[in-house]
Coordinates of C-alpha atoms and ligand atoms in Angstrom, one line a residue:
M1 CA 133.0 43.0 131.2
K2 CA 135.1 40.4 129.4
I3 CA 136.9 39.9 126.1
V4 CA 135.1 37.0 124.4
K5 CA 136.5 37.0 120.9
V6 CA 139.8 38.0 119.2
E7 CA 139.9 38.3 115.4
P8 CA 143.3 38.6 113.8
I9 CA 142.8 39.5 110.1
W10 CA 145.3 39.3 107.3
L11 CA 144.4 41.3 104.2
R12 CA 146.2 41.2 100.9
V13 CA 145.3 43.0 97.7
K14 CA 147.6 41.1 95.4
P15 CA 147.6 37.3 94.7
F16 CA 150.5 35.4 96.4
N17 CA 152.5 35.1 93.2
E18 CA 152.6 38.9 92.6
P19 CA 154.7 41.2 94.7
C20 CA 153.0 43.6 97.1
E21 CA 154.0 47.2 97.3
W22 CA 153.8 49.1 100.6
G23 CA 150.2 49.4 101.7
E24 CA 148.9 46.5 99.7
D25 CA 148.8 44.0 102.6
A26 CA 147.7 44.7 106.2
F27 CA 147.2 43.1 109.6
I28 CA 144.1 44.3 111.5
L29 CA 142.7 43.1 114.7
K30 CA 139.2 43.2 116.3
I31 CA 138.8 42.5 120.1
H32 CA 135.2 41.8 121.0
T33 CA 133.5 42.1 124.4
D34 CA 130.5 40.4 126.0
N35 CA 128.5 43.6 125.7
N36 CA 128.8 43.6 121.9
L37 CA 131.5 46.3 121.5
Y38 CA 134.7 45.8 119.7
G39 CA 138.0 47.6 119.4
I40 CA 140.0 47.9 116.2
G41 CA 143.8 47.8 115.9
E42 CA 146.4 47.4 113.2
S43 CA 150.0 46.6 112.8
D44 CA 152.0 47.5 109.6
S45 CA 154.2 44.4 109.7
A46 CA 154.4 40.9 108.3
A47 CA 150.7 40.2 108.4
A48 CA 150.9 36.4 108.2
V49 CA 153.5 36.2 110.9
L50 CA 151.4 38.3 113.3
K51 CA 148.3 36.3 112.6
M52 CA 150.1 33.1 113.6
M53 CA 150.9 34.5 117.0
F54 CA 147.2 34.7 117.7
E55 CA 146.5 31.2 116.3
Q56 CA 149.5 28.9 117.1
P57 CA 148.9 26.4 119.9
S58 CA 150.4 27.6 123.2
T59 CA 153.5 25.5 124.3
H60 CA 154.5 26.8 127.7
G61 CA 154.0 29.8 130.0
S62 CA 156.4 32.0 128.0
C63 CA 155.2 31.0 124.5
R64 CA 151.5 31.4 124.7
N65 CA 148.9 32.1 122.0
L66 CA 148.1 35.8 122.3
S67 CA 144.3 35.4 121.9
E68 CA 144.4 32.9 124.8
I69 CA 146.0 35.6 127.0
L70 CA 143.3 38.1 126.0
L71 CA 140.2 36.0 126.3
G72 CA 138.4 36.4 129.6
Q73 CA 140.3 39.6 130.6
D74 CA 138.5 42.8 131.5
P75 CA 139.4 45.0 128.5
R76 CA 139.6 48.1 130.7
N77 CA 142.7 46.8 132.4
I78 CA 145.0 47.8 129.6
K79 CA 148.4 48.0 131.5
K80 CA 147.7 44.7 133.3
I81 CA 146.8 43.0 130.0
M82 CA 150.0 44.4 128.3
D83 CA 152.1 43.0 131.2
D84 CA 150.4 39.6 130.9
L85 CA 151.0 39.6 127.1
L86 CA 154.7 40.3 127.6
E87 CA 155.1 37.7 130.3
G88 CA 153.3 35.1 128.2
S89 CA 155.2 35.7 125.0
A90 CA 158.8 36.1 126.1
Y91 CA 159.9 33.3 123.7
Y92 CA 158.7 35.3 120.7
G93 CA 161.5 37.8 121.5
Y94 CA 160.9 41.1 123.1
S95 CA 161.1 43.2 119.9
G96 CA 160.2 43.0 116.2
A97 CA 157.1 41.1 115.2
L98 CA 155.9 40.5 118.8
I99 CA 155.9 44.2 119.6
C100 CA 154.0 44.8 116.3
A101 CA 151.4 42.3 117.4
L102 CA 151.2 44.0 120.8
S103 CA 150.9 47.4 119.1
A104 CA 147.7 46.2 117.3
I105 CA 146.4 44.9 120.6
N106 CA 147.2 48.2 122.4
I107 CA 145.5 50.3 119.7
A108 CA 142.4 48.0 119.8
L109 CA 142.2 48.1 123.6
Y110 CA 142.3 51.9 123.6
D111 CA 139.7 52.1 120.8
L112 CA 137.6 49.7 122.9
L113 CA 138.1 51.7 126.1
G114 CA 137.0 54.9 124.3
K115 CA 133.9 53.1 123.1
I116 CA 133.1 51.8 126.6
Y117 CA 133.3 55.4 128.1
G118 CA 132.1 57.2 125.0
V119 CA 135.2 59.4 124.6
S120 CA 138.1 59.7 122.1
V121 CA 141.4 58.1 122.8
A122 CA 142.9 61.6 123.0
V123 CA 140.8 62.1 126.1
L124 CA 142.0 58.8 127.5
L125 CA 145.6 60.0 127.0
G126 CA 145.0 63.1 129.0
G127 CA 142.9 65.3 126.7
K128 CA 142.6 66.8 123.3
R129 CA 145.0 69.7 123.0
K130 CA 144.4 70.9 119.4
D131 CA 141.9 71.0 116.6
Y132 CA 144.2 70.8 113.6
L133 CA 147.4 69.0 112.5
N134 CA 149.7 70.0 109.7
A135 CA 150.1 67.2 107.2
Y136 CA 152.8 66.3 104.8
A137 CA 152.3 64.0 101.7
T138 CA 154.3 60.9 101.1
F139 CA 154.5 59.1 97.8
I140 CA 156.6 56.4 96.2
P141 CA 158.5 58.0 93.2
S142 CA 158.5 56.5 89.7
Q143 CA 161.4 56.2 87.3
D144 CA 159.1 58.1 85.0
L145 CA 160.0 61.7 85.7
K146 CA 156.8 62.9 84.0
A147 CA 154.6 60.8 86.3
N148 CA 156.5 62.3 89.3
A149 CA 155.9 65.8 88.0
V150 CA 152.1 65.1 87.6
K151 CA 152.0 63.8 91.1
A152 CA 154.0 66.6 92.7
K153 CA 152.0 69.3 90.8
H154 CA 148.8 67.7 92.0
L155 CA 149.9 67.6 95.6
K156 CA 151.0 71.2 95.5
S157 CA 147.6 72.2 94.1
E158 CA 146.0 70.2 97.0
G159 CA 147.8 72.6 99.4
F160 CA 150.6 70.4 100.8
K161 CA 153.6 72.5 101.9
L162 CA 155.9 69.5 102.4
L163 CA 156.3 66.4 100.2
K164 CA 158.3 63.3 101.0
F165 CA 159.2 60.6 98.6
G166 CA 161.1 57.3 98.8
G167 CA 160.8 53.5 98.3
A168 CA 160.7 51.3 95.2
G169 CA 164.5 51.4 95.0
F170 CA 165.0 55.1 95.4
G171 CA 168.4 55.6 97.0
S172 CA 170.2 52.8 95.1
N173 CA 171.1 54.7 91.9
A174 CA 172.8 58.1 92.4
L175 CA 172.2 59.3 88.9
S176 CA 168.5 58.5 88.6
D177 CA 167.9 59.6 92.3
K178 CA 169.3 63.0 91.5
E179 CA 167.1 63.3 88.3
I180 CA 164.0 62.4 90.4
I181 CA 164.8 65.0 93.1
Q182 CA 165.7 67.6 90.4
G183 CA 162.5 66.9 88.5
I184 CA 160.2 67.3 91.5
R185 CA 162.0 70.4 92.8
E186 CA 161.7 72.1 89.4
T187 CA 158.0 71.1 89.3
V188 CA 157.0 72.5 92.7
G189 CA 159.5 75.4 93.0
D190 CA 161.0 76.7 96.2
E191 CA 157.8 77.3 98.1
V192 CA 157.1 73.6 98.8
K193 CA 159.5 71.8 101.1
L194 CA 160.9 68.4 100.0
S195 CA 162.2 65.5 102.0
I196 CA 163.6 62.2 100.8
D197 CA 163.4 58.7 102.4
L198 CA 166.4 56.4 101.6
V199 CA 165.0 53.3 103.5
G200 CA 168.6 52.8 104.7
L201 CA 170.1 52.4 101.1
W202 CA 173.0 54.8 101.5
K203 CA 175.4 52.2 102.9
N204 CA 177.5 54.3 105.3
F205 CA 178.6 57.8 106.4
S206 CA 181.1 58.4 103.6
Y207 CA 178.8 57.3 100.8
A208 CA 175.9 59.2 102.3
R209 CA 178.0 62.4 102.5
E210 CA 178.9 62.1 98.8
R211 CA 175.3 61.5 97.8
F212 CA 174.2 64.5 99.9
L213 CA 176.8 66.8 98.2
D214 CA 175.3 65.6 94.8
I215 CA 171.8 66.9 95.8
K216 CA 172.6 69.7 98.3
E217 CA 171.4 72.3 95.8
Y218 CA 167.8 71.0 96.0
N219 CA 167.5 72.3 99.6
L220 CA 165.9 69.3 101.3
E221 CA 164.0 69.7 104.5
W222 CA 165.1 66.3 105.9
I223 CA 166.8 63.1 104.9
E224 CA 165.1 60.0 106.3
E225 CA 166.8 56.7 107.1
P226 CA 169.9 57.5 105.1
V227 CA 171.6 54.4 106.4
G228 CA 170.6 51.1 108.0
M229 CA 168.6 51.6 111.2
N230 CA 171.2 49.9 113.4
N231 CA 174.1 52.0 112.0
V232 CA 173.8 54.5 114.8
C233 CA 177.4 55.7 114.6
D234 CA 176.8 56.7 110.9
Y235 CA 173.6 58.4 112.0
A236 CA 175.5 60.4 114.6
R237 CA 178.2 61.4 112.1
L238 CA 175.7 62.5 109.5
S239 CA 173.6 64.4 112.1
E240 CA 176.8 66.3 113.2
H241 CA 178.3 66.9 109.8
L242 CA 175.5 67.5 107.3
P243 CA 173.6 70.8 107.1
C244 CA 170.3 69.0 106.9
K245 CA 168.0 67.3 109.4
I246 CA 168.6 63.5 109.6
T247 CA 165.6 61.5 110.7
G248 CA 164.7 57.9 111.4
G249 CA 163.3 55.4 113.9
E250 CA 160.3 53.9 112.2
G251 CA 161.7 50.4 112.5
F252 CA 162.3 50.4 116.3
Y253 CA 160.2 48.8 119.0
T254 CA 159.8 49.5 122.7
Q255 CA 160.8 52.4 124.8
N256 CA 164.3 51.0 125.4
E257 CA 165.1 50.7 121.7
F258 CA 164.0 54.2 121.1
E259 CA 166.0 55.6 124.0
N260 CA 169.1 53.9 122.6
F261 CA 168.5 55.1 119.1
I262 CA 167.7 58.7 119.9
K263 CA 170.6 59.1 122.4
K264 CA 173.2 57.6 120.1
S265 CA 172.0 58.7 116.6
K266 CA 171.5 62.4 117.5
V267 CA 168.7 62.5 114.9
S268 CA 166.7 65.8 114.5
I269 CA 163.4 64.0 114.2
V270 CA 162.4 60.6 115.6
Q271 CA 159.6 58.8 113.7
P272 CA 157.9 56.0 115.7
D273 CA 155.1 54.1 114.0
I274 CA 152.2 53.6 116.4
T275 CA 151.4 50.2 114.8
R276 CA 154.9 48.9 115.4
C277 CA 156.5 50.6 118.4
G278 CA 154.0 49.3 121.0
G279 CA 150.9 51.4 120.4
F280 CA 149.7 54.4 122.3
D281 CA 151.6 53.7 125.5
T282 CA 154.9 53.6 123.7
M283 CA 154.2 56.7 121.7
V284 CA 153.6 58.6 124.9
E285 CA 157.0 57.4 126.2
V286 CA 158.8 58.2 123.0
E287 CA 157.4 61.7 123.1
K288 CA 159.0 62.1 126.6
L289 CA 162.3 60.7 125.2
S290 CA 162.2 63.2 122.3
L291 CA 161.9 66.0 124.9
K292 CA 164.7 64.6 127.1
Y293 CA 167.1 64.3 124.2
G294 CA 166.1 67.4 122.2
C295 CA 164.6 66.1 119.0
D296 CA 161.2 66.4 117.3
L297 CA 158.7 63.6 117.0
V298 CA 156.9 63.1 113.7
P299 CA 155.1 59.8 113.6
H300 CA 155.7 57.4 110.7
G301 CA 152.5 56.3 108.9
F302 CA 152.0 54.6 105.6
S303 CA 149.3 51.9 105.8
T304 CA 145.6 52.0 106.4
G305 CA 143.0 54.5 107.7
I306 CA 143.2 52.7 111.1
L307 CA 146.9 53.7 111.5
L308 CA 146.0 57.2 110.4
A309 CA 143.1 57.5 112.9
A310 CA 145.2 56.2 115.7
T311 CA 148.1 58.5 114.9
V312 CA 145.7 61.5 114.8
Q313 CA 144.5 60.6 118.3
F314 CA 148.0 60.4 119.7
L315 CA 148.9 63.7 118.1
A316 CA 145.7 65.3 119.3
S317 CA 146.8 64.6 122.9
S318 CA 150.4 65.5 122.4
K319 CA 151.7 68.8 123.8
H320 CA 154.6 69.2 121.4
C321 CA 153.9 67.3 118.1
D322 CA 151.7 68.5 115.4
L323 CA 153.0 67.2 112.1
I324 CA 151.5 64.1 110.5
E325 CA 152.4 61.9 107.6
Y326 CA 149.6 61.6 105.0
S327 CA 150.0 58.7 102.7
Q328 CA 149.3 59.0 99.0
S329 CA 149.0 55.2 98.5
T330 CA 146.4 54.2 95.9
S331 CA 146.0 50.8 97.5
A332 CA 142.3 49.9 98.3
L333 CA 143.5 49.1 101.8
Y334 CA 144.3 52.7 102.3
T335 CA 141.5 54.3 100.3
H336 CA 138.6 52.0 101.2
L337 CA 139.3 49.8 104.3
V338 CA 138.0 52.6 106.5
K339 CA 134.7 54.1 105.4
N340 CA 135.4 57.4 107.0
L341 CA 139.1 57.9 106.1
I342 CA 140.3 61.1 107.7
P343 CA 140.5 63.8 105.0
C344 CA 143.2 66.3 104.5
K345 CA 142.4 69.8 103.1
D346 CA 145.0 72.4 102.2
G347 CA 147.7 70.4 104.0
I348 CA 145.6 70.4 107.2
I349 CA 143.8 67.7 109.1
A350 CA 140.9 68.7 111.3
I351 CA 140.7 66.7 114.5
E352 CA 137.1 65.6 115.0
D353 CA 135.6 64.6 118.3
V354 CA 135.2 60.9 117.8
V355 CA 134.7 57.9 120.0
G356 CA 137.7 55.6 120.4
I357 CA 139.8 56.1 117.3
G358 CA 136.7 56.8 115.4
V359 CA 137.0 54.4 112.4
E360 CA 134.2 52.5 110.7
L361 CA 135.4 49.4 108.8
N362 CA 134.3 48.4 105.3
E363 CA 133.3 44.8 106.0
E364 CA 132.7 44.1 102.2
L365 CA 136.3 45.0 101.5
I366 CA 137.5 42.9 104.4
K367 CA 135.6 39.9 102.9
Q368 CA 137.1 40.6 99.5
Y369 CA 140.8 40.6 100.6
R370 CA 140.8 38.5 103.7
I371 CA 143.2 35.5 103.7
D372 CA 142.3 32.6 105.9
I373 CA 144.8 29.9 106.2
K374 CA 144.5 27.7 109.2
I375 CA 147.3 25.7 110.8
Ligands
MG401 MG1 160.4 56.0 106.1

């Protein structure tokens, strides 16, 4: 069995001259075999940059085109292929965009392996351990407090027990941030837990502590990425001094980066993104690290139904993790790229017995939003 075709696909909902919000562009990958199967992967990263890694002409043995490394390989040899990819792409830098591209490949190869053997990826990872996951809802808050109230009320009525909001500048204005949190807390009452995501906008420890004291009364479940991801000393001080869980990690790549972050930051929850950290293999390693250093693992996930399905398969096989992020994005790439988007009911996701990661792509939508620029 051989890989005969690699399709890196850049999708973008908005025209180039209009800004994209989270979830409005995507990088997806198909890896085809000579027996007419294909695996599907994704990376939530800079889509055009990732596509180029699969299309640029190879220069030397450490700066190769990723498709070239994949073509002709037996897709069942996942660890060998991942080693070959790392060796052949050292000049891209062993972090960041390269690991994002390798995450999409890793997910596609596991999806393909599941299809070859007729089993789910959870089975390939050691077995399905659970039938349900608890889900929390994530949305991007508006400056319009009424719109936030409508959204929060709807999510509560849908059965979510935990809501998280952040993005679109939330975190950069202490006064309006407080009004947003207050408005949502008053809407949902005390029976729904709330978390906020600062996307690193709280500058440093002292500033973050002041902001926390401003909003302490709203009883937050966790504070996500309060400061920049590399400010690990600030993370550690916040984790030690604030009476609230501090979380982060969605922007890290590879097992080594996660070990450094978890050990030094002392976060309560580490949040790797399967489409960025290195795929299934790295998620498994980060779970081991979370146990070693005593934090919880709750995966990050705010992109397409491919990411959602891959994350569900990882969590299905995990012994210790059972909370999943459930995006409330209204982007067509979230709502319609995957025909069988995994549903959430009463804040619970049922884990179906699927083959691979179990997604069926909407080829019409791919045609509509696909961007093909050749070098
Ligand atoms: Mg986040």
